[in-house]
PDB file of C-alpha atoms and ligand atoms in Angstrom:
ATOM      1  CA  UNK R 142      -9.028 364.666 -59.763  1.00 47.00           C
ATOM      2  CA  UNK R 143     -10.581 364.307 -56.352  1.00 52.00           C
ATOM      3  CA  UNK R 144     -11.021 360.771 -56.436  1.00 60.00           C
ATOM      4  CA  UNK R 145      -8.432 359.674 -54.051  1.00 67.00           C
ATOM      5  CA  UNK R 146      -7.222 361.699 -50.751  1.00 73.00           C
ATOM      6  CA  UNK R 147      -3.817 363.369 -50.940  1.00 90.00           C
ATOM      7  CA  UNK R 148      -2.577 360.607 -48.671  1.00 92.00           C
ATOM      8  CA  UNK R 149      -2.720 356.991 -48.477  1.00 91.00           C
ATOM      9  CA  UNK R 150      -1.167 355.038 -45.753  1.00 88.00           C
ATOM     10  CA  UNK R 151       0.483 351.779 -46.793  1.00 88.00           C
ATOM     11  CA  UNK R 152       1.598 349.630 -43.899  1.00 86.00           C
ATOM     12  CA  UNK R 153       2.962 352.063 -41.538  1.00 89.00           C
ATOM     13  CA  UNK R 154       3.664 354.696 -43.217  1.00 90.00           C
ATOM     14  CA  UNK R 155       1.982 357.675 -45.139  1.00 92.00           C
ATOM     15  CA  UNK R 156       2.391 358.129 -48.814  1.00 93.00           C
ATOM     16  CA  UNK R 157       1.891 361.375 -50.840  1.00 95.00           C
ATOM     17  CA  UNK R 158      -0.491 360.286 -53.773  1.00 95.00           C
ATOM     18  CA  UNK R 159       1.025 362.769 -56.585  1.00 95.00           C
ATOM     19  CA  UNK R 160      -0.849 362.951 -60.085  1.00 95.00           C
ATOM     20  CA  UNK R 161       1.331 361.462 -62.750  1.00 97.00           C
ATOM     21  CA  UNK R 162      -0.114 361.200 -66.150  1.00 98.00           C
ATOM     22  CA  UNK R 163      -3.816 362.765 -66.867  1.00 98.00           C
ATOM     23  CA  UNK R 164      -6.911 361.189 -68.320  1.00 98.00           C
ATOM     24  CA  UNK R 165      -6.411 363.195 -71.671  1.00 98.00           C
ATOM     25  CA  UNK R 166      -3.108 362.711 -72.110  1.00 98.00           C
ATOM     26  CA  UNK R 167      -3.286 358.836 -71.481  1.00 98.00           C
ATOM     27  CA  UNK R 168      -6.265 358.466 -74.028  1.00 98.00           C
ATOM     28  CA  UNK R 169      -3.790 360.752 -76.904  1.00 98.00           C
ATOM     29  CA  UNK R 170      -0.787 358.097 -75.997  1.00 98.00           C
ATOM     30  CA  UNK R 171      -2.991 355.008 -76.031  1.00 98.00           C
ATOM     31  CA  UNK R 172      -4.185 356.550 -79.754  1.00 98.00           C
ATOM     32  CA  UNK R 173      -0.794 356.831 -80.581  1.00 98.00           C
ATOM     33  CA  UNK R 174       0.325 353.201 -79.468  1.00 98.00           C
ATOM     34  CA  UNK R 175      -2.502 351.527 -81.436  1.00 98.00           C
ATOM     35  CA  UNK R 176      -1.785 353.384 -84.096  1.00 98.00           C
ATOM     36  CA  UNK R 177       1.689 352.433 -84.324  1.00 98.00           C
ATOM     37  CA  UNK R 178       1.145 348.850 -83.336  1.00 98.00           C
ATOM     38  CA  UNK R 179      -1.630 348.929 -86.334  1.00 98.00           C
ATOM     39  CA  UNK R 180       0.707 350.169 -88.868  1.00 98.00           C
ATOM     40  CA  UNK R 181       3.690 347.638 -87.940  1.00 97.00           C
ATOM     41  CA  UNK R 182       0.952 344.499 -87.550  1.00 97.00           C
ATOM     42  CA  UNK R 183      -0.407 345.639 -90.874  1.00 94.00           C
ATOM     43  CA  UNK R 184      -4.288 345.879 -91.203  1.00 92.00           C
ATOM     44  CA  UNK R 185      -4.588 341.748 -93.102  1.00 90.00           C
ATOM     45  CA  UNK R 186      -3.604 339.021 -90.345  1.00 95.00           C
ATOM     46  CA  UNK R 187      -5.431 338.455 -86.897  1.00 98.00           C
ATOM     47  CA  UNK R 188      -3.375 339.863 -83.430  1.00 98.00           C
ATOM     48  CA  UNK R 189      -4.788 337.882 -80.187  1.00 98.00           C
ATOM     49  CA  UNK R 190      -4.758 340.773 -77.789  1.00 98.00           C
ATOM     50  CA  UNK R 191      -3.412 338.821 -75.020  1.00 98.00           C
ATOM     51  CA  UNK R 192      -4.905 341.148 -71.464  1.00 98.00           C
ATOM     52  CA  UNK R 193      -2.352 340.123 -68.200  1.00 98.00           C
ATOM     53  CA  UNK R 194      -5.434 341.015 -65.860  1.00 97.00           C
ATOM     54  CA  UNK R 195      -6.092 342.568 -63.594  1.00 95.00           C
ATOM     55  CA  UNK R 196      -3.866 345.191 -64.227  1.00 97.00           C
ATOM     56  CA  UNK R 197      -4.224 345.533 -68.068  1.00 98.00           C
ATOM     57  CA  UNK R 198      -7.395 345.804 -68.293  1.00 98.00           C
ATOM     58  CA  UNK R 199      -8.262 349.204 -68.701  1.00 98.00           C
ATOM     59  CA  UNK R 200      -5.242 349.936 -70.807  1.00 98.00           C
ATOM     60  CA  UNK R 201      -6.122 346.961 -73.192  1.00 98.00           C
ATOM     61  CA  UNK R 202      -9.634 348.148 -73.352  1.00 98.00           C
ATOM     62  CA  UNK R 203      -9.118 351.259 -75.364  1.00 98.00           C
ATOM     63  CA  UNK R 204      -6.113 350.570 -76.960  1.00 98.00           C
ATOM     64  CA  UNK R 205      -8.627 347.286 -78.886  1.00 98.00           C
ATOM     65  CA  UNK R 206     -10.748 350.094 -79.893  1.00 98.00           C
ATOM     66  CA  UNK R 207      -8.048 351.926 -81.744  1.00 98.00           C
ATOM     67  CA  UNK R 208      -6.256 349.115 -83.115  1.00 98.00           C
ATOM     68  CA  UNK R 209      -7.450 348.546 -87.086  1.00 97.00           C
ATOM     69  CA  UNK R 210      -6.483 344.706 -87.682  1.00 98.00           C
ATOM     70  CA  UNK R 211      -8.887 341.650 -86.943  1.00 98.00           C
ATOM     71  CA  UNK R 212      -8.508 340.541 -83.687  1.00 98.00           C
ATOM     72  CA  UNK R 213      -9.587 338.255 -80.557  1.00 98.00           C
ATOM     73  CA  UNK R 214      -8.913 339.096 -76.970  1.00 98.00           C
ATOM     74  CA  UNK R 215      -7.521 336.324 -74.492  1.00 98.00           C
ATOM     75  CA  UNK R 216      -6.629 336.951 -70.865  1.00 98.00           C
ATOM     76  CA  UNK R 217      -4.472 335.415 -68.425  1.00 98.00           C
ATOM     77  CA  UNK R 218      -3.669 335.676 -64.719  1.00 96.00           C
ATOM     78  CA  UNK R 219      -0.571 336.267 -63.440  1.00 93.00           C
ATOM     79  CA  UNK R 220       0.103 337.019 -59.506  1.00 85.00           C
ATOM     80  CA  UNK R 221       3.464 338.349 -58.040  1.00 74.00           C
ATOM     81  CA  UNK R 222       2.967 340.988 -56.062  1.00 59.00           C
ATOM     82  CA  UNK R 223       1.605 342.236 -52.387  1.00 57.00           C
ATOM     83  CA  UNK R 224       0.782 345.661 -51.726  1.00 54.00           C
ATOM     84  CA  UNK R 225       3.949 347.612 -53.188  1.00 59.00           C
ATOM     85  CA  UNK R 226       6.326 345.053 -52.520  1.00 61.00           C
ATOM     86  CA  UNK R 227       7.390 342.200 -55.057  1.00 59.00           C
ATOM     87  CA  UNK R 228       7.342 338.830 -53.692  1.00 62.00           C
ATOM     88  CA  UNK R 229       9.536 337.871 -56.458  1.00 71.00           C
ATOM     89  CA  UNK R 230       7.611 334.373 -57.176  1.00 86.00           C
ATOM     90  CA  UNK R 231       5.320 334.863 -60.571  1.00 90.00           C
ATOM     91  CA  UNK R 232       3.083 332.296 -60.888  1.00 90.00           C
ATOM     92  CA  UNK R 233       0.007 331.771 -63.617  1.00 93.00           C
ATOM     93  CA  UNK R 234      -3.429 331.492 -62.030  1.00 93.00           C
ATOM     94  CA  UNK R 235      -5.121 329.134 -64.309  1.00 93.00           C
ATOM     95  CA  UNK R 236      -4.422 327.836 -67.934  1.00 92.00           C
ATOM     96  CA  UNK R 237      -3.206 329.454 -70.556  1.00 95.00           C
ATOM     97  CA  UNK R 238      -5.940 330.421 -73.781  1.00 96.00           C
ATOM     98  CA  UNK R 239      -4.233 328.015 -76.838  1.00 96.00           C
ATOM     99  CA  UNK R 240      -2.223 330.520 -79.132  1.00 98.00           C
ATOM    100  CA  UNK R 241      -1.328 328.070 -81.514  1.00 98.00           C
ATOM    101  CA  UNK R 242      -0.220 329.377 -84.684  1.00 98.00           C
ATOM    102  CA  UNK R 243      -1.380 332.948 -83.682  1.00 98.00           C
ATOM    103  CA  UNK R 244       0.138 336.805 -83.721  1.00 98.00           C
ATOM    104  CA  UNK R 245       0.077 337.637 -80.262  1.00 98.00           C
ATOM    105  CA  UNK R 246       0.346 341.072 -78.408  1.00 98.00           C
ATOM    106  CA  UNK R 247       0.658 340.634 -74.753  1.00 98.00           C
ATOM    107  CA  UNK R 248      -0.714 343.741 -73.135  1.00 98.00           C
ATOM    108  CA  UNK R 249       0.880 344.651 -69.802  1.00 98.00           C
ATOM    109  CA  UNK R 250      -0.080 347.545 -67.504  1.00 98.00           C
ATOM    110  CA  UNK R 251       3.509 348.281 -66.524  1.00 98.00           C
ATOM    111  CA  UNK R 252       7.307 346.167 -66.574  1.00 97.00           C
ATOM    112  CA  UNK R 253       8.766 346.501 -63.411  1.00 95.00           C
ATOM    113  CA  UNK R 254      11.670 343.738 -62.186  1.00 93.00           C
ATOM    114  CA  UNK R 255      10.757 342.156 -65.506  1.00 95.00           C
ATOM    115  CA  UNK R 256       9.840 339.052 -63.993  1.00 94.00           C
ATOM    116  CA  UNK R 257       6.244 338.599 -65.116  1.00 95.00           C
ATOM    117  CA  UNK R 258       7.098 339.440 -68.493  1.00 96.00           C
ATOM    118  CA  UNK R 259       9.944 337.044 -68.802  1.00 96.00           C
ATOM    119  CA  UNK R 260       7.653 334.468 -67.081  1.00 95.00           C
ATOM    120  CA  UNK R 261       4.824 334.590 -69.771  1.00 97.00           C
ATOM    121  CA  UNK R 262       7.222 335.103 -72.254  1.00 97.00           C
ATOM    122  CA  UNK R 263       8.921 331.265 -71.432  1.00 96.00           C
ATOM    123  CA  UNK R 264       5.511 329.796 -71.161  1.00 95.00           C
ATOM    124  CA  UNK R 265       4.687 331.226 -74.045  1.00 97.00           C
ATOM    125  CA  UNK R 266       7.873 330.143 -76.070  1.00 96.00           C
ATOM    126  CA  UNK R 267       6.844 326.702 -76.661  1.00 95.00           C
ATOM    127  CA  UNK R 268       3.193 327.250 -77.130  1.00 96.00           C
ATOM    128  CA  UNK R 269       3.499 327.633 -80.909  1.00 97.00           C
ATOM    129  CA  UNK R 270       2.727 331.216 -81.886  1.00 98.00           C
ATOM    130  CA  UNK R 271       3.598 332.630 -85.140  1.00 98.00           C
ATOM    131  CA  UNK R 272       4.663 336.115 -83.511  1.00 98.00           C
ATOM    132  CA  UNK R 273       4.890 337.729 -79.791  1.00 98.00           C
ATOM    133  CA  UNK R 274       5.066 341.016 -78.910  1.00 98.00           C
ATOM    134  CA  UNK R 275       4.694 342.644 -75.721  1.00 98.00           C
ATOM    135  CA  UNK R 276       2.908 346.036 -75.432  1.00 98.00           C
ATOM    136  CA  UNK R 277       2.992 347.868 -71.695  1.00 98.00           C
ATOM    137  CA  UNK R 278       1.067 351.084 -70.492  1.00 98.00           C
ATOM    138  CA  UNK R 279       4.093 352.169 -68.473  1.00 98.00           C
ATOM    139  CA  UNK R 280       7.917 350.894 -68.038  1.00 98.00           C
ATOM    140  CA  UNK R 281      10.394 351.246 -65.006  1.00 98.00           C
ATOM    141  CA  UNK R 282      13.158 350.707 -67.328  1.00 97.00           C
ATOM    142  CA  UNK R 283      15.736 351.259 -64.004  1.00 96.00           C
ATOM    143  CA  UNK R 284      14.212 348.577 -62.776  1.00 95.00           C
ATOM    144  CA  UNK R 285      15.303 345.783 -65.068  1.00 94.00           C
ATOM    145  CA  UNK R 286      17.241 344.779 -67.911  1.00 94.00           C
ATOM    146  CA  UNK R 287      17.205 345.396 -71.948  1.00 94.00           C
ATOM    147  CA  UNK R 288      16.449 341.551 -72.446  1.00 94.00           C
ATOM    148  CA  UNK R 289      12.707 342.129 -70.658  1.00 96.00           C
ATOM    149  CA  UNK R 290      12.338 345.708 -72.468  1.00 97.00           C
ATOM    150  CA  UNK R 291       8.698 345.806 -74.175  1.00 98.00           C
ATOM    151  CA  UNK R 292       7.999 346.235 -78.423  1.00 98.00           C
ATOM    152  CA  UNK R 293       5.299 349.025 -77.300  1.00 98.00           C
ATOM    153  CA  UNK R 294       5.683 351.745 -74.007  1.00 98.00           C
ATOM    154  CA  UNK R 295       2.968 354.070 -73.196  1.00 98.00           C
ATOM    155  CA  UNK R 296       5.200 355.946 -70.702  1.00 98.00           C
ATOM    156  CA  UNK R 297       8.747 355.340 -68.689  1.00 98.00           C
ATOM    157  CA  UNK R 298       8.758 355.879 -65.528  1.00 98.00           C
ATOM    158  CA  UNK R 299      10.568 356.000 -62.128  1.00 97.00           C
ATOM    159  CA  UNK R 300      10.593 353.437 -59.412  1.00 95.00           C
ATOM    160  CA  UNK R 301       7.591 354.785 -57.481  1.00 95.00           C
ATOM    161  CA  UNK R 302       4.533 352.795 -56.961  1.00 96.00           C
ATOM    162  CA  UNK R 303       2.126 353.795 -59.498  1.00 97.00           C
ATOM    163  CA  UNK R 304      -1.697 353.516 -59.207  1.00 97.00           C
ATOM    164  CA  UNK R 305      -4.830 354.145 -61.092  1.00 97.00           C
ATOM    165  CA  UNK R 306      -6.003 353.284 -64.765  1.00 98.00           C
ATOM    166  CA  UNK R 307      -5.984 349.685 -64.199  1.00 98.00           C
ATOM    167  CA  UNK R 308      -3.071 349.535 -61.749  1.00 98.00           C
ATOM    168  CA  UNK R 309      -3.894 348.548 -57.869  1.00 96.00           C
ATOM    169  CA  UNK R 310      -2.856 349.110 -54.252  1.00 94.00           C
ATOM    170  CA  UNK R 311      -3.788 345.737 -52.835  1.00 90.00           C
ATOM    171  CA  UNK R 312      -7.072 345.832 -54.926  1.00 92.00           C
ATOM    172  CA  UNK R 313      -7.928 349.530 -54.847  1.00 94.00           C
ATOM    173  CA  UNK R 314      -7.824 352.582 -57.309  1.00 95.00           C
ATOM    174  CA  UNK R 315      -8.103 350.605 -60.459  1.00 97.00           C
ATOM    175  CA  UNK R 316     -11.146 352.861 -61.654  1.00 96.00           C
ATOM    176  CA  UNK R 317      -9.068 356.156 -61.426  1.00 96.00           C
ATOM    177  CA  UNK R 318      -9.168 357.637 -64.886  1.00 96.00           C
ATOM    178  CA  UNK R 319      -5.579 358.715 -64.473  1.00 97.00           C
ATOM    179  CA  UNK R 320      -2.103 357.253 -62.970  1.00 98.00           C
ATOM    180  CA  UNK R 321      -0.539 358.771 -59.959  1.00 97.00           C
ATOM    181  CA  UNK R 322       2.791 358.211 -57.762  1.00 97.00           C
ATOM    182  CA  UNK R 323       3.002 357.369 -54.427  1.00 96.00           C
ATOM    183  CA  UNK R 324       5.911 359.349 -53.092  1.00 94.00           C
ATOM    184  CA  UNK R 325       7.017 358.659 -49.292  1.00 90.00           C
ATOM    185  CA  UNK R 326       6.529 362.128 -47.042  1.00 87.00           C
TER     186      UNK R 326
HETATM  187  P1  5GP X 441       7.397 342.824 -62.471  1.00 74.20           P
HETATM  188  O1  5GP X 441       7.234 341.332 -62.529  1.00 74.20           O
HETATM  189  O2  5GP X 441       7.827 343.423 -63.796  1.00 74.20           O
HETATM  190  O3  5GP X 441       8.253 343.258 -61.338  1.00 74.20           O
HETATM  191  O4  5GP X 441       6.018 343.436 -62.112  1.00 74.20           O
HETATM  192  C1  5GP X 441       4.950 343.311 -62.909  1.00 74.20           C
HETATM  193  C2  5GP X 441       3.655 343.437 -62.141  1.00 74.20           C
HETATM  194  O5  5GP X 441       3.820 343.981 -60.826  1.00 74.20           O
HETATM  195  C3  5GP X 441       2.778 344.394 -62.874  1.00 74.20           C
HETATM  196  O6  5GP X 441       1.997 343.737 -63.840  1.00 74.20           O
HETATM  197  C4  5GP X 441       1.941 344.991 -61.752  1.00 74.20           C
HETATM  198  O7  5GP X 441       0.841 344.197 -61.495  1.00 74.20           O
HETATM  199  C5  5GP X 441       2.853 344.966 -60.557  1.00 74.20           C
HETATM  200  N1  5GP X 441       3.520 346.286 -60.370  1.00 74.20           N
HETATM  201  C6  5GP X 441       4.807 346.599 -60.603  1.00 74.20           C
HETATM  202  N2  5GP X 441       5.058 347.893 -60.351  1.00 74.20           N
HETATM  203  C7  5GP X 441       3.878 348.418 -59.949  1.00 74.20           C
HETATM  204  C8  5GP X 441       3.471 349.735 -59.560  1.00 74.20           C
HETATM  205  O8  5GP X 441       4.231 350.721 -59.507  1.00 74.20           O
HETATM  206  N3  5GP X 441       2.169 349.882 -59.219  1.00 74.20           N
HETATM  207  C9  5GP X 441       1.268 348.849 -59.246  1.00 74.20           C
HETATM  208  N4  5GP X 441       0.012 349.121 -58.886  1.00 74.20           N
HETATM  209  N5  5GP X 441       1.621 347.605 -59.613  1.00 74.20           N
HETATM  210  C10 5GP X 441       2.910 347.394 -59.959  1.00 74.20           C
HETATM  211 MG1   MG X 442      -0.161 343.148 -63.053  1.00 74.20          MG
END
């Protein structure tokens, strides 16, 4: 683990960066998700794997691989945050893939406020699927309430800013192979 310094300074001030959740022990829980999500889908009908990027798109990338139904992958673009502080606005950056008539299993990196998911979930509601569920990496469930809850949690979490494994400090630290905190010294 020595791909980040022990310190990162965000804004003006320094930030411990503490190792949360290991390679291994993300690649046994992401086994265990698709495995469950395989066994409630059922192994017959399609699921569009539905990647929020950038975040996502680690996660989504091996939990495809362990998932044992036909399925397609679709992305979409959401933006709502600047450097570890929501802005609060969600908005969609570009269209939307057409989901008509599909199973779909939005794939999240992490819930926070809630307010992306309940975003995509409205502009999803009258897009016609057949079935929505929402599957996140990692939840702040203190953060927000049971109506924005996910189907599928890799891990819950605190409120510290979380990076690595798909998740970014203003662009950076996606490619760590595991998730740590920044705690404030
Ligand atoms: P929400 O709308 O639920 O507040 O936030 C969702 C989005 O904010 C996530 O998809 C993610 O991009 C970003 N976000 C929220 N919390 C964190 C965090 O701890 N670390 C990082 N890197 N991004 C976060
Ligand atoms: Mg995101």
């Amino acid at each position: 683990m020595s791909l980040t310094p022990n310190r990162i300074e965000v804004g003006n001030r320094t930030m411990s960066v503490q190792p949360l959740f290991t390679e291994a022990r993300i690649k046994a829980r992401v086994a265990e998700l698709a495995a469950e999500i395989s066994q409630a889908h059922g192994s017959q009908e399609n699921l569009v794997i539905l990647v929020v990027l950038h975040g996502a798109l680690l996660f989504a990338a091996d939990l495809v691989r362990g998932l044992t139904m036909p399925t397609e992958i679709e992305t979409v673009r959401l933006r709502s945050y600047h450097g570890t502080e929501s802005t609060g606005a969600v908005e969609l950056v570009g269209a939307l893939p057409s989901l008509q008539g599909k199973h779909v299993l939005v794939v999240e990196d992490i819930v926070d406020t809630g307010k992306s998911i309940s975003f995509l979930k409205e502009r999803l509601a009258t897009a016609g699927l057949r079935s929505l569920k929402v599957a996140t990496l990692l939840d702040k469930p203190e953060a927000h309430g049971p109506e924005t809850a996910p189907d599928y949690t890799g891990f819950s979490i605190g409120r510290n800013f979380v990076i690595g494994y798909g998740l970014d400090l203003d662009g950076r630290y996606r490619n760590l192979p595991y998730v740590a905190e920044l705690v404030a010294l």
